[in-house]
Amino acid sequence: MEPLPRETSPHERRSNKEGPAELVVALVGNPNSGKSTIFNNLTGARQQVGNWPGVTVERKEGHLLSDGKLVRVVDLPGTYSLGAYSEDEAITRRYLLTEKPALVINIVDGTNLERNLYLTVQLLEMGANVLLALNMYDELQARQISVAVDRLSQLLGIPVIPTVATRGQGLPELIRAAWAAGGQKKEPLVINYGPEIEAEITALTKMMEGIPELKGSWAHRWLAVKLLEGDTALLTALAPNPRRLPPAWEALLAQRAEAIKRLERVFGEDLDAQFADRRYGFIGGLVREVVKRRPSAEERLSLSDKIDQVVTNRFLGIPLFLLAMWGVFQFTFKLGDPLVGWVEAFFEWFGGIVGSGLEGAGAPEIVRSLFVDGIIGGVGSVLVFLPPIFLLFFALSLLEGSGYMARAAYIMDRFMHTLGLHGKSFIPLLIGVGCNVPAVMATRTLENKQDRLLTILIAPLMSCTARLPIYVLFAGAFFSANQGLVIFSLYLLGLILAILMGVVFKALFFRGTTSHFVMELPPYRVPTFRGTLLHMWDRGGSFLRKAGTIIFSAVVLIWVLSNLPWGVEYASQESWLGRIGTFLAPLFKPAGFGSWEAAVALVLGILAKEVVVGTFGVIYGVQEAGLTEVIQQHWTPLSAYAFMAMSLIYIPCIATIATIKRETNSWAWTGLAVGYSLALGWLVGVLIYQVGRLLGYA
Amino acid sequence: MAELGVVRGIRLGIVKNDHVGPLIVSVGEGRLALGRGMASKILVEEA
């Protein structure tokens, strides 16, 4: 297994401890082109993960040694185009523009050449030094499609290397070609946009020649094309002071406005389409020349389509989706349970060793208590849930890598329409099952602002892995025979509440039209074990880091609050911790868990939901193994279920609240997200307990 | 839509249409899920 990628600050990342790289290579490609697989195969464990400055899109970098020389590889976000419409596109473009990597490796999905080359053409127009990795070459052969690689290379004027990223084929050749091609100067590709547009391009480039700051920067022609495409952000980004443009620049922008007016008289609203049409025209000619299909291949319904006929079937789709989810949970718990036992045993053993070691060294009782009860007990009770969390992320990565995730969005589209959203919003919700923070961030792929806000509001109702420790503990204590089923019911409860709240919020705040659903369905693939593992580490790692920081501090804070005022019995009702709990407890009595311990755990759970379990570990003063017994003494199955529901619903954790604030940029929406979840959590908890009692459960 | 390959003159195929809910459309070798609202805005000619 690979070690965890290290999170670094942008500053740290720049200082390269292995010495200066002799070649900097940027990876660019469409989503689902196999870019990440190539990146992982090239750099292996030598990866660093950080964020792009100013935004939270992940920035990945890695190194590889070839013939003793160091190559730095930068993985740029997957994008279909080089506009400035989405954050991912803007980042990719800005990087290429400002950092000018010696080589751009453009990974294209060979089975979908036309669309993938759209990005390639834009890179070439920009004048970037491109090396083409013609990926999924094996699938081309399997479909009896032949691509004349040499001819393609000749027509595009760049090297083309066939690769099969999933099996590492073609990668040595790719690296060799990278050394040969790195740092070369490339003449920008010229696409003829027709006489009217060409005339305007000529006029604009002529003006640019008179601007000294633009000399030696990127191809003037490309800048002109971008300006006419309606993209002025690019030009202002090149300006010495974007806020106060010199007169020559202002004149250029005025000229552009005039040009667009003239062109709109000719093309009307179709002006935008002109550029895409011409590029696809060029690509179409190219593809006709280099791609030969056997006629049978075109007629043949591909395997992917056959699978889709079943998987997305209007009657079978939803049952199959639920079955897949059920499989994910069975996998997580059937495999995770024995592992949890091992981790438990480890911490018990470790606590014992540290305890007797401290005693032997003559450490005072209070120090022993801090280490054994506070830190090892608290952090340990959270870390025992690492196995199921990693297994869950493994299963979700598998679904994503296989292409099923996009189908889930498709299947759920009709369903999502009932709450005024479309299928694309379902992916953030599904990611929310892993962690709500990336879920809120994943709403960025939604083009419509109302869709985005609505999805952000309901995403925290998706039961994340942080809630899982609570369920595992309570369901294990009371419903051990049906543990998987009980936990599954909570996930379902979260989903149902998300839908109900979606309908309510839609009616209250977002009346009006539903935006359009357009999404790529990548072909089904067998996910690679290595890629799935890396993906799992990526996400599970954030849980580990949280355990190391927030949870660790929370556990120490709890320990301190449990020991004050001085001299009080540890974590008793008289401690500060106990007093906070005693004050709040009556509030939760109608929900069946009016004990001060429960109230304390819920309050501290705002820091991170998994802290709830850690808190029980501290205040009941037991290790993980003993926790089950204590819980059984203090709760009933019914109150346990109400408590689990409450834990699921109330207040997104601090990290999620902060993310909601950042993404909505509004305290009002953030306040609403926190407030409604608190009220809803209480209401559902009380309902479960009271209705349950009426029905005769205890 | 253009960056996903849906441009004038392109050949689209219908992979799946349930008459409710989104369609699956083929664009070259690629597959797109299209909401009915969006799909109804695309003008096509039978080939």
XYZ file of C-alpha atoms in Angstrom:
745
model
C 0.000 0.000 0.000
C 1.086 3.542 -0.637
C 1.749 5.857 2.274
C -0.712 8.690 2.685
C -0.181 11.668 0.452
C 1.025 14.475 2.620
C -0.969 17.670 2.858
C 1.230 20.648 2.287
C 0.863 24.366 2.182
C 1.599 26.049 -1.138
C 4.832 27.438 0.313
C 6.061 24.133 1.537
C 5.235 22.558 -1.772
C 7.406 24.943 -3.685
C 10.580 24.071 -1.835
C 11.535 20.836 -3.435
C 13.577 18.756 -1.071
C 14.776 16.411 -3.789
C 16.539 19.191 -5.660
C 15.327 21.106 -8.698
C 13.327 19.130 -11.229
C 14.884 18.959 -14.663
C 11.550 18.747 -16.404
C 8.108 19.991 -15.382
C 5.206 18.174 -16.990
C 1.526 19.071 -16.630
C -1.173 16.441 -17.142
C -4.306 17.699 -18.861
C -7.356 15.760 -19.983
C -11.114 15.316 -19.894
C -12.745 13.786 -16.843
C -12.766 9.978 -17.205
C -9.879 9.982 -19.674
C -7.660 7.979 -17.337
C -5.606 10.999 -16.312
C -5.522 10.112 -12.624
C -4.477 6.555 -13.399
C -1.593 7.801 -15.512
C -0.626 10.239 -12.769
C -0.681 7.508 -10.136
C 1.270 5.126 -12.322
C 3.898 7.731 -13.154
C 4.489 9.068 -9.680
C 3.444 6.200 -7.421
C 3.862 7.165 -3.804
C 5.831 10.290 -4.491
C 2.740 12.476 -4.405
C 1.886 15.637 -2.606
C -1.611 16.950 -2.215
C -2.361 20.570 -1.550
C -4.821 23.154 -2.716
C -4.624 25.601 -5.562
C -4.109 29.076 -4.159
C -7.373 30.776 -3.256
C -9.610 27.847 -4.077
C -10.256 24.476 -2.545
C -9.795 22.448 -5.693
C -7.171 19.860 -4.969
C -3.730 20.316 -6.430
C -1.738 17.153 -6.924
C 1.918 16.957 -7.698
C 4.322 14.096 -7.870
C 7.835 13.222 -8.873
C 9.411 10.534 -10.875
C 13.007 9.630 -11.468
C 13.987 8.654 -14.953
C 17.633 7.868 -15.658
C 18.531 9.555 -12.392
C 16.887 12.781 -13.470
C 13.945 14.285 -11.681
C 10.639 14.990 -13.411
C 7.956 16.989 -11.653
C 4.422 16.027 -12.678
C 1.493 18.347 -11.996
C -1.986 16.836 -12.254
C -4.381 19.541 -13.456
C -8.148 19.243 -12.833
C -10.086 17.259 -15.418
C -11.762 19.579 -17.909
C -13.547 19.444 -21.261
C -12.526 22.880 -22.418
C -10.259 25.831 -21.665
C -12.904 28.473 -21.061
C -13.266 30.256 -17.775
C -16.741 29.012 -16.938
C -15.988 26.521 -14.214
C -13.359 26.766 -11.533
C -11.589 23.669 -12.844
C -11.246 25.144 -16.324
C -10.005 28.446 -14.949
C -7.358 26.744 -12.804
C -6.090 24.630 -15.669
C -5.855 27.607 -17.957
C -4.245 29.861 -15.392
C -1.609 27.265 -14.617
C -0.706 26.728 -18.275
C -0.625 30.444 -18.864
C 1.400 31.604 -15.899
C 3.655 28.663 -15.080
C 4.327 27.625 -18.688
C 5.255 23.999 -18.047
C 7.945 22.642 -20.374
C 5.505 20.000 -21.582
C 1.775 19.349 -21.455
C 0.829 15.688 -21.604
C -2.722 15.635 -22.911
C -4.431 12.363 -22.069
C -7.221 11.506 -24.482
C -9.729 8.687 -24.323
C -9.086 6.979 -27.643
C -12.590 5.532 -27.736
C -14.072 9.018 -27.723
C -11.599 10.812 -29.866
C -13.731 13.639 -31.299
C -14.775 15.040 -27.983
C -11.395 14.582 -26.334
C -9.583 16.311 -29.179
C -11.675 19.428 -28.569
C -9.473 20.169 -25.578
C -6.344 19.179 -27.520
C -7.158 21.649 -30.273
C -7.553 24.417 -27.725
C -4.216 23.547 -26.156
C -2.584 23.656 -29.581
C -4.234 26.953 -30.445
C -2.784 28.308 -27.253
C 0.680 27.316 -28.453
C 1.310 24.844 -25.630
C 3.974 22.177 -26.151
C 1.718 19.121 -26.206
C 2.431 15.405 -26.092
C -0.635 13.287 -26.759
C -1.245 10.109 -24.757
C -3.759 8.102 -26.761
C -5.215 6.218 -23.824
C -7.468 3.145 -23.665
C -5.723 1.852 -26.715
C -6.707 -1.696 -25.770
C -10.390 -0.804 -25.914
C -9.896 0.587 -29.403
C -8.431 -2.700 -30.494
C -11.182 -4.636 -28.760
C -13.758 -2.605 -30.670
C -11.873 -3.208 -33.903
C -11.237 0.478 -34.387
C -7.864 1.282 -35.855
C -6.173 4.636 -35.373
C -3.314 5.617 -37.629
C -1.112 6.916 -34.842
C 1.675 8.205 -37.075
C -0.749 10.042 -39.316
C -2.477 11.613 -36.308
C 0.897 12.746 -34.991
C 1.784 14.193 -38.378
C -1.503 16.068 -38.788
C -1.432 17.545 -35.302
C 2.290 18.190 -35.408
C 2.897 16.622 -32.009
C 4.112 13.226 -30.760
C 1.365 10.673 -30.052
C 1.950 7.696 -27.767
C -0.651 4.929 -27.410
C -1.160 3.955 -23.756
C -3.193 1.597 -21.609
C -3.020 3.409 -18.293
C -4.774 0.724 -16.279
C -2.025 -1.757 -17.162
C 0.848 0.703 -17.279
C 1.392 -0.005 -20.976
C 3.053 2.709 -23.023
C 4.182 4.665 -19.963
C 7.939 4.062 -20.432
C 7.513 5.231 -24.038
C 5.566 8.234 -22.767
C 8.399 9.245 -20.446
C 10.971 8.767 -23.190
C 8.894 10.932 -25.531
C 8.522 13.515 -22.763
C 12.306 13.909 -22.499
C 12.564 14.298 -26.237
C 9.728 16.815 -26.492
C 10.181 18.794 -23.276
C 10.863 22.496 -23.605
C 10.304 22.706 -27.363
C 8.755 25.812 -28.845
C 5.552 25.166 -30.730
C 3.891 27.246 -33.383
C 0.244 27.692 -32.366
C -2.296 25.751 -34.395
C -4.357 27.956 -36.700
C -7.980 27.080 -37.271
C -9.772 29.046 -39.933
C -12.871 30.615 -38.424
C -14.252 31.937 -41.688
C -13.783 35.317 -43.401
C -15.890 37.476 -41.057
C -14.283 36.256 -37.852
C -10.809 36.103 -39.388
C -11.038 39.789 -40.329
C -11.766 40.710 -36.730
C -8.960 38.484 -35.465
C -6.509 40.240 -37.759
C -7.656 43.656 -36.538
C -7.305 42.643 -32.895
C -3.876 41.051 -33.279
C -2.647 44.164 -35.038
C -3.641 46.223 -31.995
C -1.949 43.752 -29.678
C 1.365 44.208 -31.445
C 1.331 47.800 -30.243
C 1.068 46.757 -26.585
C 4.537 46.159 -25.145
C 3.289 44.071 -22.163
C 1.813 41.510 -24.535
C 5.075 40.950 -26.398
C 6.475 37.502 -25.872
C 3.420 36.402 -23.950
C 0.976 33.943 -25.414
C -0.004 33.794 -29.013
C -1.800 36.974 -30.013
C -4.092 35.079 -32.324
C -5.248 32.837 -29.525
C -5.865 35.832 -27.273
C -7.933 37.413 -30.022
C -9.994 34.238 -30.485
C -10.632 34.089 -26.765
C -11.699 37.731 -26.689
C -14.168 37.132 -29.498
C -15.442 34.038 -27.722
C -16.518 36.376 -24.949
C -13.645 35.682 -22.608
C -12.136 38.914 -21.293
C -10.918 37.446 -18.006
C -7.905 36.102 -19.843
C -6.753 39.464 -21.101
C -7.218 41.255 -17.813
C -5.262 38.467 -16.132
C -2.292 39.360 -18.322
C -2.533 43.076 -17.550
C 0.085 44.613 -15.241
C -2.646 46.051 -13.062
C -6.039 44.491 -13.779
C -7.943 47.162 -11.894
C -6.547 50.092 -13.864
C -5.995 49.103 -17.449
C -3.706 51.327 -19.546
C -5.444 53.196 -22.404
C -4.098 50.834 -25.073
C -5.749 47.906 -23.297
C -9.017 49.766 -22.915
C -8.906 50.517 -26.644
C -8.409 46.820 -27.322
C -11.463 45.937 -25.246
C -13.485 48.611 -27.033
C -12.387 47.218 -30.378
C -13.512 43.780 -29.221
C -16.951 45.072 -28.239
C -17.323 46.641 -31.690
C -16.167 43.432 -33.361
C -18.697 41.349 -31.477
C -21.486 43.728 -32.465
C -20.499 43.414 -36.118
C -20.258 39.637 -35.919
C -23.608 39.326 -34.169
C -25.211 41.109 -37.087
C -23.937 38.295 -39.285
C -24.380 35.279 -37.043
C -26.989 36.383 -34.526
C -27.028 34.343 -31.369
C -25.035 31.645 -33.087
C -21.741 33.478 -32.704
C -20.617 31.284 -29.807
C -21.416 28.158 -31.760
C -19.244 29.354 -34.669
C -16.067 28.697 -32.747
C -17.109 25.250 -31.551
C -18.374 24.364 -35.037
C -15.102 25.277 -36.707
C -13.045 23.385 -34.162
C -15.208 20.313 -34.509
C -15.038 20.724 -38.255
C -11.259 20.515 -38.082
C -11.427 17.568 -35.674
C -13.998 15.768 -37.816
C -11.729 15.930 -40.853
C -8.813 14.697 -38.771
C -10.721 11.779 -37.344
C -12.084 10.743 -40.738
C -8.523 10.524 -41.960
C -6.968 8.576 -39.099
C -9.749 6.398 -37.668
C -10.920 3.320 -39.498
C -13.847 1.442 -38.090
C -14.915 -1.967 -39.208
C -18.536 -1.510 -40.211
C -19.553 -4.197 -37.748
C -17.994 -2.255 -34.900
C -20.248 0.700 -35.483
C -23.387 -1.381 -35.606
C -22.502 -3.409 -32.610
C -24.176 -2.395 -29.386
C -21.236 -2.013 -27.074
C -21.072 -3.957 -23.857
C -21.402 -0.716 -21.921
C -24.730 0.020 -23.605
C -25.922 -3.492 -22.897
C -25.136 -3.090 -19.216
C -26.933 0.249 -19.269
C -30.073 -1.322 -20.710
C -30.307 -3.357 -17.508
C -28.755 -1.059 -14.907
C -30.711 2.042 -15.905
C -33.919 0.173 -16.688
C -36.914 2.125 -15.475
C -38.120 -0.715 -13.293
C -34.844 -2.399 -12.368
C -32.726 0.723 -11.925
C -33.769 1.736 -8.428
C -33.889 -1.779 -6.951
C -30.441 -2.458 -8.411
C -29.153 0.797 -6.950
C -30.493 -0.097 -3.502
C -28.999 -3.552 -3.883
C -25.622 -1.999 -4.708
C -25.859 0.235 -1.632
C -26.857 -2.732 0.512
C -23.849 -4.606 -0.856
C -21.609 -1.671 0.054
C -22.809 -1.780 3.647
C -22.588 -5.543 3.960
C -19.041 -5.371 2.632
C -18.205 -2.605 5.087
C -19.549 -4.311 8.176
C -19.069 -8.000 7.527
C -15.437 -7.318 6.769
C -15.014 -4.469 9.218
C -16.355 -6.116 12.377
C -13.468 -8.490 13.077
C -11.023 -5.687 12.300
C -12.750 -3.425 14.818
C -12.170 -6.146 17.410
C -8.452 -6.164 16.675
C -8.100 -2.391 16.966
C -10.060 -2.500 20.223
C -7.758 -5.122 21.617
C -4.769 -3.084 20.539
C -5.865 0.048 22.384
C -6.760 -1.874 25.503
C -3.321 -3.456 25.467
C -1.662 -0.117 24.683
C -3.565 1.715 27.453
C -2.524 -0.994 29.916
C 1.142 -0.770 28.926
C 1.218 3.025 29.108
C -0.694 2.983 32.409
C 1.613 0.546 34.150
C 4.646 2.202 32.567
C 3.630 5.592 33.979
C 2.869 4.024 37.338
C 6.278 2.382 37.359
C 7.943 5.707 36.535
C 6.198 7.247 39.519
C 3.979 9.604 37.527
C 1.153 11.189 39.504
C -2.320 9.723 39.120
C -3.538 12.808 37.240
C -0.945 12.332 34.462
C -1.794 8.649 34.179
C -5.456 9.564 33.907
C -4.780 12.154 31.190
C -2.938 9.628 29.061
C -4.917 6.484 29.694
C -8.482 7.749 30.228
C -8.245 10.968 28.285
C -6.044 10.529 25.273
C -5.757 6.803 24.650
C -9.349 6.108 25.727
C -10.815 8.988 23.747
C -8.787 8.821 20.558
C -8.812 5.038 20.670
C -12.575 4.879 20.823
C -12.673 6.875 17.580
C -9.848 5.104 15.795
C -11.464 1.701 16.171
C -13.800 2.823 13.412
C -11.014 3.247 10.916
C -11.573 -0.195 9.360
C -15.250 0.316 8.424
C -14.541 3.869 7.259
C -11.720 2.763 4.989
C -13.784 -0.133 3.715
C -16.701 2.180 2.939
C -14.460 4.543 1.007
C -12.974 1.564 -0.790
C -16.438 0.457 -1.889
C -17.440 3.969 -2.982
C -14.185 4.354 -4.940
C -14.980 1.077 -6.632
C -18.399 2.378 -7.683
C -16.869 5.598 -8.957
C -14.057 3.886 -10.833
C -16.413 1.441 -12.499
C -18.594 4.239 -13.871
C -21.626 3.244 -11.826
C -21.697 6.535 -9.878
C -22.789 8.454 -12.997
C -25.547 5.877 -13.593
C -26.744 6.361 -10.033
C -27.153 10.057 -10.870
C -29.066 9.091 -14.004
C -31.338 6.671 -12.166
C -32.050 9.177 -9.443
C -32.784 12.008 -11.870
C -36.512 11.363 -12.052
C -36.622 11.005 -8.326
C -34.590 14.178 -7.776
C -37.046 16.065 -9.948
C -39.692 15.624 -7.276
C -37.608 17.922 -5.110
C -36.881 20.270 -7.953
C -33.322 19.118 -8.469
C -31.832 16.939 -11.163
C -29.651 13.864 -11.189
C -26.358 15.712 -10.982
C -27.256 16.875 -7.472
C -27.373 13.262 -6.437
C -23.607 12.830 -6.692
C -22.836 15.376 -3.938
C -25.454 13.628 -1.817
C -23.812 10.270 -2.407
C -20.371 11.699 -1.605
C -21.994 12.982 1.587
C -22.203 9.387 2.697
C -18.426 9.544 2.948
C -18.061 13.035 4.369
C -20.271 16.125 4.214
C -17.363 18.494 3.590
C -16.451 17.209 0.103
C -20.192 16.826 -0.523
C -20.778 20.544 -0.035
C -17.755 21.290 -2.203
C -18.913 18.886 -4.905
C -21.994 21.051 -5.458
C -19.719 23.290 -7.518
C -20.368 21.134 -10.550
C -23.973 22.396 -10.469
C -24.295 25.310 -12.849
C -27.467 26.726 -11.333
C -27.111 28.720 -8.112
C -30.499 27.718 -6.705
C -29.765 24.038 -7.286
C -26.502 24.534 -5.528
C -27.951 26.200 -2.437
C -30.682 23.613 -2.145
C -28.209 20.754 -2.460
C -25.925 22.349 0.135
C -28.823 22.681 2.567
C -29.836 19.049 2.367
C -26.413 17.438 1.886
C -25.607 17.362 5.641
C -28.568 15.016 6.123
C -26.624 12.379 4.290
C -25.159 10.177 6.944
C -21.395 10.561 6.780
C -18.749 8.171 8.062
C -18.307 10.319 11.166
C -21.789 9.285 12.307
C -20.926 5.682 11.667
C -19.039 5.154 14.964
C -22.193 6.192 16.829
C -24.341 3.725 14.899
C -21.803 0.947 15.189
C -21.683 1.433 18.934
C -25.424 1.666 19.560
C -26.577 -0.790 16.927
C -23.906 -3.200 18.109
C -25.123 -2.869 21.688
C -28.823 -3.291 21.015
C -29.409 -4.712 17.558
C -26.411 -6.957 17.095
C -28.468 -9.505 15.129
C -29.600 -6.901 12.575
C -26.787 -4.410 12.872
C -26.370 -3.901 9.130
C -30.084 -3.459 8.609
C -30.481 -0.934 11.446
C -27.566 1.132 10.201
C -28.902 0.966 6.669
C -32.266 2.255 7.943
C -30.515 5.336 9.323
C -28.896 6.088 5.994
C -32.309 5.712 4.414
C -33.846 7.993 7.054
C -31.257 10.641 6.177
C -32.101 10.315 2.493
C -35.853 10.512 3.103
C -35.457 13.579 5.306
C -33.212 15.158 2.681
C -35.999 14.696 0.156
C -38.686 16.072 2.455
C -36.594 19.083 3.369
C -35.726 19.539 -0.286
C -39.405 19.811 -1.145
C -39.991 22.205 1.755
C -37.043 24.451 0.905
C -37.940 24.413 -2.775
C -41.445 25.616 -1.940
C -40.162 28.226 0.506
C -37.152 29.717 -1.230
C -36.533 28.341 -4.683
C -39.760 28.392 -6.595
C -39.364 28.400 -10.319
C -37.815 26.389 -13.044
C -35.638 23.360 -12.760
C -32.386 23.595 -14.640
C -31.326 21.136 -17.290
C -29.660 17.848 -16.743
C -26.659 17.119 -18.950
C -24.008 14.695 -17.840
C -21.436 12.433 -19.371
C -21.863 8.712 -18.780
C -18.378 7.229 -18.954
C -18.201 3.669 -20.293
C -18.106 0.940 -17.674
C -14.621 -0.113 -16.723
C -13.067 -2.594 -14.392
C -11.560 -0.351 -11.714
C -7.925 -0.998 -10.939
C -7.067 -2.191 -7.465
C -4.247 0.309 -7.144
C -6.366 3.267 -8.240
C -9.157 2.290 -5.880
C -6.719 1.977 -2.998
C -5.182 5.377 -3.711
C -8.625 6.921 -3.849
C -9.521 5.293 -0.550
C -6.335 6.586 1.099
C -7.060 10.048 -0.240
C -10.403 10.238 1.485
C -9.857 8.024 4.496
C -6.732 10.041 5.177
C -8.824 13.107 5.913
C -10.511 11.140 8.684
C -7.122 10.197 10.120
C -5.952 13.795 10.027
C -9.129 14.863 11.770
C -8.538 12.212 14.409
C -5.084 13.681 14.878
C -6.206 17.277 15.243
C -9.827 18.136 16.043
C -10.640 14.901 17.811
C -7.405 14.894 19.767
C -8.000 18.458 21.001
C -11.625 17.702 21.749
C -10.654 14.669 23.780
C -8.171 16.695 25.841
C -10.770 19.459 26.334
C -13.289 16.905 27.530
C -10.758 15.482 29.926
C -10.008 18.935 31.349
C -13.707 19.758 31.722
C -14.191 16.413 33.433
C -11.495 17.178 36.021
C -12.610 20.705 36.949
C -13.405 22.114 39.426
C -10.288 20.852 41.155
C -10.722 17.753 43.242
C -13.987 16.616 41.705
C -14.383 12.933 40.894
C -13.294 12.380 37.285
C -16.122 12.917 34.779
C -18.778 12.835 37.446
C -21.985 14.807 37.353
C -20.365 17.450 39.614
C -17.611 18.198 37.101
C -18.021 21.112 34.703
C -18.736 18.681 31.969
C -21.449 17.077 34.079
C -22.980 20.426 34.908
C -23.284 21.420 31.258
C -24.958 18.110 30.570
C -27.262 18.315 33.577
C -28.415 21.754 32.449
C -29.308 20.558 28.940
C -30.564 17.077 29.775
C -34.260 17.927 30.367
C -34.422 19.148 26.771
C -33.793 15.612 25.509
C -36.028 13.805 27.989
C -38.982 13.589 25.570
C -36.687 11.817 23.121
C -35.838 9.192 25.702
C -32.250 10.134 26.441
C -32.489 12.723 29.192
C -29.241 11.726 30.859
C -26.534 14.319 31.353
C -24.048 12.026 29.611
C -26.102 12.052 26.415
C -26.453 15.844 26.476
C -22.702 16.316 26.898
C -21.945 13.943 24.064
C -24.339 15.758 21.729
C -22.905 19.185 22.540
C -19.365 18.018 21.935
C -20.470 16.196 18.809
C -20.723 19.572 17.113
C -16.915 19.571 16.945
C -17.080 16.360 14.948
C -19.741 13.712 15.150
C -17.315 10.928 15.977
C -16.456 12.815 19.167
C -19.802 11.602 20.549
C -18.342 8.134 20.970
C -15.072 9.483 22.335
C -17.043 11.460 24.914
C -18.832 8.355 26.111
C -15.438 6.709 26.374
C -14.241 9.506 28.629
C -17.299 10.090 30.813
C -18.092 6.453 31.383
C -14.357 5.986 31.937
C -14.102 2.832 29.858
C -12.253 1.614 26.805
C -14.022 0.723 23.616
C -14.675 -2.879 24.645
C -16.368 -1.828 27.879
C -18.442 0.854 26.194
C -21.010 -1.577 24.804
C -21.844 -2.884 28.259
C -22.171 0.568 29.799
C -24.416 1.672 26.953
C -26.639 -1.342 27.463
C -27.108 -0.348 31.096
C -28.027 3.268 30.374
C -30.188 2.989 27.266
C -33.065 1.027 25.831
C -33.263 -0.116 22.221
C -35.883 2.566 21.534
C -33.966 5.450 23.109
C -30.834 4.196 21.399
C -32.564 4.428 18.030
C -33.899 7.909 18.826
C -30.390 8.947 19.846
C -28.908 7.614 16.615
C -31.512 9.549 14.615
C -30.756 12.697 16.587
C -27.015 12.250 16.003
C -27.667 11.834 12.315
C -29.714 14.976 11.902
C -28.653 17.694 14.327
C -26.159 20.423 13.274
C -23.602 19.622 10.620
C -20.182 19.414 12.294
C -17.904 22.469 12.599
C -15.941 21.577 9.462
C -19.132 21.293 7.415
C -20.536 24.538 8.839
C -17.332 26.311 7.861
C -17.525 24.840 4.369
C -21.169 25.866 3.964
C -20.260 29.399 4.984
C -17.419 29.518 2.505
C -19.409 28.055 -0.371
C -22.615 30.059 0.145
C -20.744 33.137 1.318
C -23.730 33.924 3.507
C -24.310 33.667 7.234
C -28.054 33.535 6.647
C -27.911 30.284 4.657
C -25.362 28.861 7.058
C -27.575 29.790 10.001
C -30.547 28.181 8.305
C -28.588 24.968 7.709
C -27.630 24.781 11.378
C -30.974 25.903 12.764
C -33.277 23.685 10.768
C -31.170 20.589 11.402
C -31.238 21.196 15.138
C -35.023 21.564 15.195
C -35.536 18.641 12.838
C -33.208 16.388 14.821
C -35.029 17.056 18.044
C -38.406 16.599 16.404
C -37.521 13.288 14.789
C -35.888 12.011 17.996
C -38.997 12.828 20.017
C -41.285 11.374 17.370
C -39.396 8.090 17.242
C -39.395 7.729 21.013
C -42.998 8.742 21.636
C -44.512 6.843 18.727
C -42.339 3.846 19.593
C -43.644 3.849 23.137
C -47.231 4.097 21.966
C -46.583 1.044 19.823
C -45.326 -0.784 22.883
C -41.583 -0.759 22.281
C -39.185 0.090 25.026
C -23.121 21.313 -24.687
C -20.509 22.122 -27.330
C -17.642 20.963 -25.165
C -19.462 17.660 -24.672
C -19.573 17.261 -28.416
C -23.153 18.271 -29.164
C -22.676 20.704 -32.033
C -24.463 21.499 -35.254
C -24.416 18.709 -37.792
C -23.465 16.003 -35.327
C -25.111 12.577 -35.495
C -26.903 11.710 -32.308
C -28.233 8.280 -31.474
C -30.832 7.460 -28.878
C -29.529 4.690 -26.668
C -32.393 4.723 -24.253
C -35.684 6.567 -23.999
C -38.281 5.528 -21.444
C -40.625 8.369 -22.399
C -40.266 9.612 -18.833
C -37.080 10.708 -17.140
C -33.794 11.445 -18.842
C -32.554 9.947 -22.087
C -29.246 8.378 -22.887
C -27.890 9.747 -26.127
C -24.832 8.657 -28.045
C -22.510 11.312 -29.410
C -19.858 9.472 -31.377
C -18.531 6.889 -28.975
C -19.569 8.903 -25.930
C -22.789 8.617 -23.963
C -24.631 11.542 -22.439
C -27.457 11.589 -19.971
C -29.842 14.339 -21.068
C -32.784 15.636 -19.115
C -36.025 15.677 -21.113
C -36.142 19.473 -20.908
C -32.742 19.774 -22.519
C -33.394 17.017 -25.027
C -36.562 18.718 -26.232
C -34.515 21.795 -27.126
C -32.313 19.929 -29.562
C -33.561 20.091 -33.119
C -32.907 16.884 -34.997
C -33.483 15.557 -38.464
C -33.942 11.854 -39.002
C -30.948 10.390 -40.777
